[in-house]
Amino acid sequence: MSRQLFLLTVTPVQAFIAASRKTQDLYAGSRILSRLCLTAIHTIKSRYQAQIMYPSENIDSLPNRVLALVESDGDREKLMSMGRDIEDAIRGEFADMADAVIRGLGLEVHSDLRAQIEQYLQIYWVFCPLDGKTYAEAYREITAVMGAIKNTKIFGQLAEAGRKCSVTGEQNALYYKNDPKRNRAIAGAIRVPDDIPDKYFAPGEALGGIALVKRGADKFFERKNKEYNSRFPSTSRVALMDAFHRLAEADSNYKNILNEDFDEQYIYRKKYGNETVKYDARADEIYKQFDKYNIDFTSYYAVLLFDGDSMGEWLSGAKLENKNKDLQAFHWRLSEELGKFAKQAESVLVPPRGITVYAGGDDFLGFVNLSHLLDVMKTLRESFDRSVDLSEFTDQKLTFSAGIAIAHYKIPLSEVLAWARKMMEGEAKKLDTEKDAFGIALLRHSGEISKTVYKWKADHEWTTDLLKKLIHHLRHDISSTFNKTFHLEFRPLMNEKGQLDPAKISDEMVRLELKRLIRRAEPKRRVSQEEHVQKTEALLETLWNLYLSGRSFEHFLSLLDLALFLEREMKSGA
């Protein structure tokens, strides 16, 4: 008998999860992929007594990649049979999900449903013998082979023509629900009964098989007696979480408000004077309670996405002191440490701070209430440092970079997700070779978009703490009038790279002008001259730290705008 290294990946991941019109779609996509990965792990362990090297089985949000050690006599046909068996188990589980959803919703089986389900997943697997190789050599070989296979993949697609799925935009629509305003049929699709709840089919919505499985995933998980959040909050509920919490503190009758059924968007429409909205008694009552207790609320929320930096190098052993020494033990430790952090991360982002979509250890996605955003960012990054201890293998620290998109709840979810990923992959991870940064995009309801990118720490102080200090000064101490003048003076002096020309504008000139403008700003409350000077000096030092740690002047200006926005929209904290 010989040992074989086995590597398996299930795709697509980003496309499957991100193709979402609702937060429930996003959550369901994550849970489904995690379930498919778990199926692979259970199959290879129970049938082939494999040792799982990655990921940790103790986390709820499993990634799409499984690395294992198996015993084999090296016979190629047996290995091929083993790989196909594991792949068939994954595909079978996906098909079972579709069957459970169809039965659970009481729908007729469309003739094209099975084909859409069978052809969607792309599953790749590779074996590599360890005979005559170290574990590290085998790992590098198997990842190289996997990369070559995925680069030469063959697409098998249905020859579909017709109206596409409302969610994915790819598969043909197989089921639809009529819109009372536009009562029309869709060629070849099955009309679902009007009494099916809108959470599964909104009026006018048409779904293909893939989106249907996501939308009705609770039917499968209920049948399996598995934990599943069928009340995953919408973006508007996430934006209201802190207000709900403050109402529950003021009146204990509202302590379970987040799990109640009501149209939370009614609250926004009521606030902004839209009287044509359909009446919702419970939402109207909550709105009146907000008014009674003087509870203000925002219509913005944040998506937080992060990913471990240089994970390919870490897994290959390139970051270890001895790059060929006991990579197997390192993989085991890394898997366990990331699994430990995943548990902690899930406990950080809970109501009223927000809600976790998935926490896979080295990757994370969640919705954050704006009043808690800066605290959540720091807590997660700080917890990562404490939890992931790899000092036995290297002096280097595993870090992560994050992308955050702050958006109005009405902006399409797919757009918000795309911006969060862009800020992580296209901005934070490209700030410098060390990465370990975060990028924030602010998507205003007006359509204006601004973005800023910073390292997690500025001269040993958390950038999020500096930003909180700045917001505190703007809220309690100093008028923000200095900001407008500062922008007007310096923005025209920036070059196309968002920098000031050091030959014309020195750092000292910037500091002196900041100091002058801040001292001219009106205090927010009546204070003595001495206290005013103290407040302005403290604000100047905070701004100066942020200025010096910014990689471009444009990022600094955008951070000032972000601080002003958060000062207005964060209804508690800071």
Coordinates of C-alpha atoms in Angstrom, one line a residue:
M1 CA 0.0 0.0 0.0
S2 CA 1.1 3.5 -0.7
R3 CA -0.1 7.0 0.3
Q4 CA -1.8 9.3 -2.1
L5 CA -2.4 13.0 -1.8
F6 CA -5.9 13.8 -3.0
L7 CA -7.1 17.3 -4.0
L8 CA -10.7 18.2 -4.9
T9 CA -12.4 21.5 -5.8
V10 CA -16.0 22.3 -6.5
T11 CA -16.8 25.3 -8.7
P12 CA -18.2 27.8 -9.5
V13 CA -18.0 29.5 -6.1
Q14 CA -18.1 33.3 -6.6
A15 CA -20.7 33.1 -9.4
F16 CA -22.9 30.7 -7.5
I17 CA -22.9 32.7 -4.3
A18 CA -22.9 36.2 -5.7
A19 CA -25.7 35.6 -8.2
S20 CA -28.2 36.8 -5.6
R21 CA -31.1 39.3 -5.6
K22 CA -31.8 38.7 -1.9
T23 CA -29.6 38.2 1.1
Q24 CA -31.3 34.9 1.6
D25 CA -30.0 33.8 -1.9
L26 CA -26.5 34.7 -0.8
Y27 CA -26.7 32.8 2.5
A28 CA -28.3 29.8 0.8
G29 CA -25.5 29.7 -1.8
S30 CA -22.9 29.6 0.9
R31 CA -24.7 26.9 2.9
I32 CA -25.2 24.8 -0.2
L33 CA -21.5 24.9 -1.2
S34 CA -20.5 24.1 2.4
R35 CA -22.9 21.1 2.4
L36 CA -21.4 19.8 -0.9
C37 CA -17.9 20.1 0.6
L38 CA -19.0 18.3 3.7
T39 CA -20.5 15.5 1.5
A40 CA -17.0 15.1 -0.1
I41 CA -15.3 14.9 3.3
H42 CA -17.8 12.4 4.7
T43 CA -17.6 10.2 1.5
I44 CA -13.8 10.1 1.4
K45 CA -13.5 9.4 5.2
S46 CA -16.2 6.8 5.5
R47 CA -15.5 4.9 2.3
Y48 CA -11.8 5.3 2.0
Q49 CA -10.6 6.1 5.5
A50 CA -8.8 9.3 4.4
Q51 CA -7.1 11.8 6.7
I52 CA -8.4 15.2 6.0
M53 CA -5.6 17.8 5.9
Y54 CA -7.7 20.8 4.8
P55 CA -10.1 22.3 5.7
S56 CA -10.9 21.8 9.4
E57 CA -14.1 19.8 9.8
N58 CA -15.1 21.8 12.8
I59 CA -16.2 24.9 11.0
D60 CA -19.8 25.5 9.6
S61 CA -18.7 27.3 6.5
L62 CA -16.5 24.9 4.6
P63 CA -14.6 26.1 1.5
N64 CA -14.8 24.5 -1.9
R65 CA -11.5 22.8 -1.6
V66 CA -10.6 19.5 0.1
L67 CA -7.1 18.1 0.6
A68 CA -6.7 14.6 2.0
L69 CA -4.3 11.7 2.5
V70 CA -5.5 8.3 1.4
E71 CA -4.1 4.8 1.4
S72 CA -4.1 3.0 -2.0
D73 CA -2.3 0.2 -3.8
G74 CA -1.6 2.8 -6.6
D75 CA -3.8 1.0 -9.2
R76 CA -4.9 3.8 -11.6
E77 CA -8.3 2.3 -12.3
K78 CA -9.1 2.1 -8.6
L79 CA -8.0 5.7 -8.0
M80 CA -10.2 6.8 -11.0
S81 CA -13.1 4.9 -9.5
M82 CA -12.5 6.5 -6.1
G83 CA -12.5 10.0 -7.6
R84 CA -15.6 9.4 -9.6
D85 CA -17.3 7.9 -6.6
I86 CA -16.6 11.1 -4.5
E87 CA -17.7 13.3 -7.4
D88 CA -20.9 11.3 -7.9
A89 CA -21.7 11.7 -4.2
I90 CA -21.4 15.5 -4.5
R91 CA -23.6 15.6 -7.7
G92 CA -26.1 13.3 -6.0
E93 CA -26.4 15.6 -3.0
F94 CA -27.0 18.6 -5.3
A95 CA -29.7 16.6 -7.2
D96 CA -31.3 15.7 -3.8
M97 CA -31.4 19.3 -2.9
A98 CA -33.4 20.1 -6.1
D99 CA -35.8 17.2 -5.4
A100 CA -36.3 18.3 -1.9
V101 CA -37.1 21.9 -3.0
I102 CA -39.5 20.8 -5.7
R103 CA -41.4 18.5 -3.3
G104 CA -41.3 21.0 -0.5
L105 CA -42.9 23.7 -2.6
G106 CA -45.3 21.3 -4.2
L107 CA -44.2 22.1 -7.8
E108 CA -44.3 20.0 -10.9
V109 CA -40.9 18.8 -12.2
H110 CA -39.8 20.7 -15.3
S111 CA -38.4 18.5 -18.0
D112 CA -35.2 20.6 -18.2
L113 CA -34.6 20.8 -14.4
R114 CA -32.4 17.7 -14.1
A115 CA -30.2 18.8 -17.0
Q116 CA -29.6 22.2 -15.5
I117 CA -28.7 20.7 -12.1
E118 CA -26.4 18.0 -13.6
Q119 CA -24.5 20.4 -15.8
Y120 CA -24.0 23.2 -13.4
L121 CA -21.3 22.0 -11.1
Q122 CA -17.7 21.7 -12.3
I123 CA -15.8 19.2 -10.0
Y124 CA -12.0 18.6 -10.4
W125 CA -9.9 16.1 -8.5
V126 CA -6.3 14.9 -8.7
F127 CA -4.3 12.1 -7.0
C128 CA -0.5 12.3 -6.5
P129 CA 1.5 9.5 -5.0
L130 CA 3.9 10.3 -2.1
D131 CA 6.2 7.4 -3.0
G132 CA 9.7 8.8 -3.3
K133 CA 8.4 12.3 -2.7
T134 CA 8.2 14.4 0.4
Y135 CA 4.7 15.7 1.3
A136 CA 5.8 19.2 0.3
E137 CA 6.9 18.0 -3.2
A138 CA 3.7 16.1 -3.7
Y139 CA 1.6 19.1 -2.6
R140 CA 3.4 21.4 -5.1
E141 CA 3.0 18.9 -7.8
I142 CA -0.7 18.3 -7.2
T143 CA -1.6 22.0 -7.1
A144 CA 0.3 22.5 -10.4
V145 CA -1.6 19.7 -12.0
M146 CA -4.9 21.0 -10.6
G147 CA -4.2 24.4 -12.0
A148 CA -3.4 23.0 -15.5
I149 CA -6.6 20.9 -15.5
K150 CA -8.8 23.9 -14.5
N151 CA -7.1 26.1 -17.2
T152 CA -8.0 23.5 -19.9
K153 CA -11.5 22.8 -18.7
I154 CA -14.2 22.0 -21.3
F155 CA -17.6 23.6 -21.0
G156 CA -20.7 21.5 -21.5
Q157 CA -23.6 23.9 -21.9
L158 CA -27.3 23.5 -22.6
A159 CA -28.4 24.9 -26.0
E160 CA -30.9 27.2 -24.4
A161 CA -32.9 29.9 -26.0
G162 CA -35.5 31.9 -24.1
R163 CA -36.1 34.1 -21.1
K164 CA -33.3 33.7 -18.7
C165 CA -33.4 33.3 -14.9
S166 CA -34.1 36.5 -13.0
V167 CA -31.3 35.8 -10.5
T168 CA -28.4 34.1 -12.5
G169 CA -29.2 35.6 -15.9
E170 CA -27.7 32.3 -17.4
Q171 CA -30.1 29.3 -17.3
N172 CA -33.5 29.4 -18.9
A173 CA -36.3 30.3 -16.6
L174 CA -38.2 27.1 -15.7
Y175 CA -40.7 28.5 -13.2
Y176 CA -42.4 31.9 -12.9
K177 CA -44.9 33.7 -10.8
N178 CA -47.3 36.2 -12.5
D179 CA -47.2 39.8 -11.7
P180 CA -50.7 41.2 -11.2
K181 CA -49.7 44.3 -13.2
R182 CA -48.3 42.3 -16.1
N183 CA -50.2 39.0 -16.3
R184 CA -48.2 37.1 -18.9
A185 CA -46.9 33.6 -19.5
I186 CA -43.3 32.6 -20.1
A187 CA -42.7 30.2 -23.0
G188 CA -41.8 26.7 -21.7
A189 CA -41.9 27.6 -18.1
I190 CA -44.2 26.4 -15.4
R191 CA -46.4 28.9 -13.6
V192 CA -46.2 28.5 -9.8
P193 CA -49.3 28.9 -7.7
D194 CA -50.0 32.4 -6.3
D195 CA -50.1 31.1 -2.7
I196 CA -46.4 30.2 -2.7
P197 CA -44.8 32.8 -0.4
D198 CA -43.0 35.8 -2.0
K199 CA -39.8 34.7 -0.2
Y200 CA -39.6 31.9 -2.7
F201 CA -41.0 33.6 -5.8
A202 CA -41.7 37.4 -6.0
P203 CA -44.4 38.4 -8.4
G204 CA -43.0 38.7 -11.9
E205 CA -39.9 36.6 -11.0
A206 CA -38.8 33.7 -13.2
L207 CA -36.2 31.2 -11.9
G208 CA -34.0 28.6 -13.4
G209 CA -33.1 25.3 -11.6
I210 CA -30.0 26.7 -9.9
A211 CA -31.7 29.8 -8.4
L212 CA -34.7 27.7 -7.4
V213 CA -32.4 25.4 -5.3
K214 CA -30.9 28.4 -3.6
R215 CA -34.3 30.1 -3.0
G216 CA -35.9 27.0 -1.5
A217 CA -32.8 25.6 0.3
D218 CA -34.6 25.6 3.6
K219 CA -36.8 22.7 2.4
F220 CA -33.7 20.5 2.0
F221 CA -32.0 21.5 5.2
E222 CA -35.3 21.0 7.2
R223 CA -35.6 17.5 5.8
K224 CA -32.0 16.8 6.9
N225 CA -32.7 18.3 10.3
K226 CA -29.8 20.7 9.8
E227 CA -29.5 24.2 11.2
Y228 CA -30.5 26.7 8.7
N229 CA -31.5 30.4 9.1
S230 CA -34.7 30.6 7.1
R231 CA -35.2 34.2 8.4
F232 CA -31.9 35.6 7.2
P233 CA -32.4 39.3 7.4
S234 CA -32.7 41.6 4.4
T235 CA -30.3 44.5 3.8
S236 CA -33.0 46.9 5.1
R237 CA -33.3 44.9 8.3
V238 CA -29.5 44.9 8.7
A239 CA -29.6 48.7 8.4
L240 CA -32.3 48.8 11.1
M241 CA -30.7 46.3 13.5
D242 CA -29.2 48.9 15.8
A243 CA -32.5 50.9 16.0
F244 CA -34.3 47.6 16.8
H245 CA -31.9 46.9 19.5
R246 CA -32.3 50.4 21.1
L247 CA -36.1 49.9 20.9
A248 CA -35.8 46.6 22.7
E249 CA -33.7 48.3 25.4
A250 CA -36.4 51.0 25.8
D251 CA -39.3 48.5 25.7
S252 CA -38.8 44.8 26.4
N253 CA -41.9 43.9 24.4
Y254 CA -39.8 44.3 21.3
K255 CA -36.9 42.1 22.2
N256 CA -37.7 39.5 19.5
I257 CA -38.5 42.2 16.9
L258 CA -35.8 41.0 14.4
N259 CA -37.6 37.6 14.0
E260 CA -41.0 39.1 13.4
D261 CA -42.8 39.2 10.0
F262 CA -43.4 42.7 8.8
D263 CA -42.4 45.0 6.0
E264 CA -39.4 46.9 7.3
Q265 CA -39.3 49.0 4.2
Y266 CA -42.6 50.5 5.2
I267 CA -40.6 52.2 8.0
Y268 CA -38.4 53.9 5.5
R269 CA -41.2 54.9 3.2
K270 CA -43.1 56.3 6.2
K271 CA -40.0 58.3 7.3
Y272 CA -39.5 59.8 3.9
G273 CA -43.2 60.7 3.4
N274 CA -44.3 58.0 0.9
E275 CA -47.9 57.6 1.9
T276 CA -48.8 55.4 -1.1
V277 CA -47.1 52.4 0.5
K278 CA -49.3 49.4 1.4
Y279 CA -50.2 49.6 5.1
D280 CA -48.4 47.3 7.5
A281 CA -49.8 47.4 11.0
R282 CA -46.8 46.0 12.8
A283 CA -44.3 48.1 10.9
D284 CA -46.5 51.2 11.5
E285 CA -46.5 50.5 15.2
I286 CA -42.7 50.1 15.2
Y287 CA -42.3 53.4 13.4
K288 CA -44.4 55.1 16.0
Q289 CA -42.3 53.6 18.8
F290 CA -39.2 54.9 17.1
D291 CA -40.8 58.3 17.2
K292 CA -41.9 57.9 20.8
Y293 CA -38.4 57.0 22.0
N294 CA -36.6 59.4 19.7
I295 CA -34.8 56.6 17.9
D296 CA -33.2 57.7 14.6
F297 CA -32.1 55.2 12.0
T298 CA -30.1 55.0 8.8
S299 CA -30.9 53.5 5.4
Y300 CA -27.3 52.4 4.9
Y301 CA -25.5 49.1 5.8
A302 CA -22.2 47.6 4.9
V303 CA -20.9 44.4 3.3
L304 CA -17.7 43.1 4.7
L305 CA -15.5 40.7 2.8
F306 CA -12.1 39.5 3.7
D307 CA -9.6 36.9 2.5
G308 CA -6.3 35.6 3.8
D309 CA -3.2 37.2 2.2
S310 CA -1.0 35.1 0.0
M311 CA -2.7 31.8 0.9
G312 CA -1.2 30.0 -2.0
E313 CA 2.3 30.8 -0.7
W314 CA 1.3 29.8 2.8
L315 CA -0.1 26.5 1.7
S316 CA 2.9 25.7 -0.5
G317 CA 5.3 26.3 2.4
A318 CA 6.9 29.3 0.8
K319 CA 6.4 31.3 4.0
L320 CA 7.9 28.7 6.3
E321 CA 11.5 29.0 7.7
N322 CA 12.4 25.6 6.3
K323 CA 10.3 25.3 3.1
N324 CA 10.6 21.5 2.9
K325 CA 10.3 20.6 6.6
D326 CA 7.0 19.0 7.7
L327 CA 4.6 20.8 5.4
Q328 CA 2.1 18.1 6.4
A329 CA 2.2 19.2 10.1
F330 CA 1.9 22.8 9.0
H331 CA -1.2 22.1 6.9
W332 CA -2.8 20.4 9.9
R333 CA -2.0 23.3 12.2
L334 CA -3.1 25.9 9.7
S335 CA -6.4 24.1 9.2
E336 CA -7.0 23.9 13.0
E337 CA -6.0 27.5 13.6
L338 CA -8.2 28.9 10.9
G339 CA -11.1 26.7 12.1
K340 CA -10.7 28.1 15.6
F341 CA -10.8 31.7 14.2
A342 CA -13.9 30.9 12.1
K343 CA -15.8 30.0 15.2
Q344 CA -14.8 33.3 16.8
A345 CA -15.6 35.3 13.7
E346 CA -19.1 33.9 13.6
S347 CA -19.7 35.0 17.2
V348 CA -18.4 38.5 16.5
L349 CA -20.9 39.4 13.8
V350 CA -24.3 38.7 15.3
P351 CA -27.3 41.1 15.8
P352 CA -27.3 44.0 16.5
R353 CA -23.9 44.3 14.9
G354 CA -24.9 42.4 11.8
I355 CA -25.1 38.9 10.5
T356 CA -22.5 36.4 9.1
V357 CA -23.0 34.8 5.7
Y358 CA -20.0 32.6 5.9
A359 CA -16.9 32.3 8.0
G360 CA -14.4 29.9 6.5
G361 CA -11.3 30.8 8.5
D362 CA -9.3 32.5 5.9
D363 CA -12.3 34.0 4.2
F364 CA -15.4 35.7 5.5
L365 CA -18.5 37.5 4.3
G366 CA -21.1 39.3 6.4
F367 CA -23.5 42.2 6.5
V368 CA -22.7 44.9 9.1
N369 CA -24.9 47.5 10.7
L370 CA -23.3 50.8 10.1
S371 CA -23.2 51.9 13.8
H372 CA -21.0 48.9 14.5
L373 CA -18.8 48.8 11.4
L374 CA -15.6 50.2 12.7
D375 CA -15.7 48.0 15.9
V376 CA -16.5 44.9 13.9
M377 CA -13.6 45.5 11.5
K378 CA -11.1 46.0 14.3
T379 CA -12.4 43.0 16.4
L380 CA -12.2 40.6 13.5
R381 CA -8.7 41.7 12.5
E382 CA -7.5 41.7 16.1
S383 CA -9.0 38.3 16.8
F384 CA -7.3 36.9 13.7
D385 CA -3.9 38.0 15.1
R386 CA -4.6 36.4 18.4
S387 CA -6.2 33.2 17.1
V388 CA -4.0 32.1 14.2
D389 CA -0.7 31.1 15.9
L390 CA 1.8 29.7 13.4
S391 CA 4.9 30.7 15.4
E392 CA 6.0 27.0 15.6
F393 CA 6.7 27.1 11.9
T394 CA 7.6 30.7 11.1
D395 CA 8.1 34.2 12.5
Q396 CA 5.9 35.6 9.7
K397 CA 2.3 36.5 10.5
L398 CA -0.6 35.4 8.4
T399 CA -2.7 38.5 7.6
F400 CA -5.9 39.3 5.8
S401 CA -7.1 42.1 3.6
A402 CA -10.7 43.3 3.5
G403 CA -13.1 45.0 1.2
I404 CA -16.1 46.9 2.5
A405 CA -18.9 48.4 0.5
I406 CA -21.3 50.8 2.3
A407 CA -24.5 51.1 0.4
H408 CA -28.1 52.3 0.6
Y409 CA -30.4 49.3 1.0
K410 CA -32.1 49.9 -2.3
I411 CA -28.9 49.5 -4.4
P412 CA -28.9 46.1 -6.1
L413 CA -27.2 43.5 -3.9
S414 CA -25.1 42.2 -6.8
E415 CA -23.6 45.6 -7.3
V416 CA -22.8 46.0 -3.6
L417 CA -21.1 42.6 -3.5
A418 CA -19.1 43.4 -6.6
W419 CA -17.8 46.6 -5.0
A420 CA -16.8 44.8 -1.8
R421 CA -14.8 42.3 -3.8
K422 CA -13.3 45.0 -6.0
M423 CA -12.1 46.9 -2.8
M424 CA -10.5 43.7 -1.5
E425 CA -9.0 42.1 -4.6
G426 CA -8.4 45.2 -6.7
E427 CA -7.5 47.8 -4.1
A428 CA -6.5 46.4 -0.6
K429 CA -4.5 43.5 -1.8
K430 CA -2.7 45.6 -4.3
L431 CA -1.8 48.5 -2.0
D432 CA 1.7 47.0 -1.5
T433 CA 3.5 43.7 -1.4
E434 CA 2.7 43.1 2.3
K435 CA -1.1 43.6 1.7
D436 CA -2.7 43.6 5.2
A437 CA -5.0 46.4 4.3
F438 CA -8.7 47.3 3.9
G439 CA -10.6 49.2 1.2
I440 CA -13.9 51.0 1.7
A441 CA -16.3 52.0 -1.1
L442 CA -19.1 54.3 -0.3
L443 CA -22.1 53.9 -2.6
R444 CA -24.4 56.8 -2.0
H445 CA -28.1 56.6 -3.0
S446 CA -27.5 59.5 -5.3
G447 CA -25.1 57.4 -7.4
E448 CA -21.9 59.1 -6.2
I449 CA -19.2 56.6 -5.3
S450 CA -16.0 57.3 -3.4
K451 CA -13.3 54.9 -2.2
T452 CA -10.4 54.8 0.2
V453 CA -7.7 52.3 1.0
Y454 CA -5.6 52.1 4.2
K455 CA -3.4 49.7 6.1
W456 CA -4.9 48.2 9.2
K457 CA -2.5 50.1 11.4
A458 CA -1.0 53.6 11.2
D459 CA 2.2 54.0 13.3
H460 CA 1.1 51.1 15.6
E461 CA -2.4 52.5 16.1
W462 CA -5.5 50.9 14.6
T463 CA -6.7 53.0 11.6
T464 CA -10.3 52.2 12.7
D465 CA -9.6 53.8 16.1
L466 CA -8.2 56.9 14.4
L467 CA -11.3 57.1 12.3
K468 CA -13.5 56.7 15.4
K469 CA -11.6 59.6 17.0
L470 CA -12.2 61.7 14.0
I471 CA -15.9 60.9 14.0
H472 CA -16.1 61.7 17.7
H473 CA -14.5 65.1 17.1
L474 CA -16.9 65.9 14.2
R475 CA -19.9 64.8 16.3
H476 CA -19.1 66.5 19.6
D477 CA -16.4 69.1 19.3
I478 CA -15.6 70.8 16.0
S479 CA -17.7 71.9 13.0
S480 CA -16.9 70.1 9.7
T481 CA -16.7 73.4 7.8
F482 CA -12.9 73.0 7.6
N483 CA -13.3 69.9 5.4
K484 CA -15.1 71.7 2.5
T485 CA -12.4 74.5 2.4
F486 CA -9.6 72.0 2.7
H487 CA -11.0 70.0 -0.3
L488 CA -11.5 73.2 -2.4
E489 CA -7.9 74.3 -1.7
F490 CA -6.0 71.0 -2.3
R491 CA -8.1 68.8 -4.7
P492 CA -7.2 70.9 -7.7
L493 CA -3.5 70.4 -6.8
M494 CA -3.6 66.6 -7.2
N495 CA -2.1 64.9 -10.2
E496 CA -3.7 62.0 -12.1
K497 CA -2.4 59.5 -9.5
G498 CA -4.2 61.3 -6.7
Q499 CA -1.0 62.7 -5.2
L500 CA 0.3 66.2 -4.4
D501 CA 3.5 67.3 -6.1
P502 CA 6.1 67.3 -3.3
A503 CA 8.1 69.9 -5.2
K504 CA 5.2 72.4 -4.9
I505 CA 3.3 71.2 -1.7
S506 CA 5.2 69.9 1.3
D507 CA 3.8 67.9 4.1
E508 CA 4.5 70.8 6.5
M509 CA 2.4 73.1 4.3
V510 CA -0.5 70.6 4.5
R511 CA -0.2 70.4 8.2
L512 CA -0.1 74.2 8.7
E513 CA -3.2 74.6 6.5
L514 CA -5.0 71.9 8.4
K515 CA -4.2 73.5 11.7
R516 CA -5.3 76.9 10.4
L517 CA -8.7 75.6 9.1
I518 CA -9.4 73.5 12.2
R519 CA -8.7 76.5 14.5
R520 CA -11.1 78.6 12.5
A521 CA -13.9 75.9 12.7
E522 CA -16.7 76.7 15.1
P523 CA -16.9 74.5 18.3
K524 CA -20.0 72.3 18.5
R525 CA -20.8 73.5 22.0
R526 CA -19.8 76.4 24.2
V527 CA -16.3 75.8 25.7
S528 CA -13.5 77.8 27.1
Q529 CA -10.7 79.0 24.8
E530 CA -8.3 76.6 26.5
E531 CA -10.6 73.6 25.9
H532 CA -11.2 74.6 22.3
V533 CA -7.4 74.7 21.7
Q534 CA -7.1 71.2 23.3
K535 CA -9.8 69.8 21.1
T536 CA -8.4 71.3 17.9
E537 CA -4.9 70.0 18.7
A538 CA -6.3 66.5 19.3
L539 CA -8.2 66.6 16.0
L540 CA -5.1 67.9 14.2
E541 CA -3.0 65.0 15.5
T542 CA -5.7 62.4 14.5
L543 CA -5.9 63.9 11.0
W544 CA -2.1 64.1 10.7
N545 CA -1.7 60.4 11.5
L546 CA -4.3 59.5 8.9
Y547 CA -2.6 61.9 6.4
L548 CA 0.9 60.4 6.9
S549 CA -0.4 56.8 6.7
G550 CA -2.4 57.3 3.5
R551 CA -0.8 56.0 0.4
S552 CA -2.3 58.8 -1.7
F553 CA -3.7 62.3 -1.0
E554 CA -6.9 61.2 -2.7
H555 CA -7.4 58.4 -0.2
F556 CA -7.0 60.9 2.6
L557 CA -9.6 63.2 1.2
S558 CA -12.0 60.3 0.6
L559 CA -11.4 59.2 4.2
L560 CA -12.4 62.6 5.4
D561 CA -15.6 62.4 3.3
L562 CA -16.2 58.9 4.8
A563 CA -15.8 60.2 8.3
L564 CA -18.4 63.0 7.7
F565 CA -20.8 60.4 6.2
L566 CA -20.4 58.0 9.1
E567 CA -20.8 60.9 11.6
R568 CA -24.2 61.6 10.1
E569 CA -25.4 58.0 9.5
M570 CA -24.0 56.2 12.6
K571 CA -26.8 56.5 15.1
S572 CA -25.0 55.1 18.1
G573 CA -21.4 54.5 19.0
A574 CA -18.3 56.5 18.0

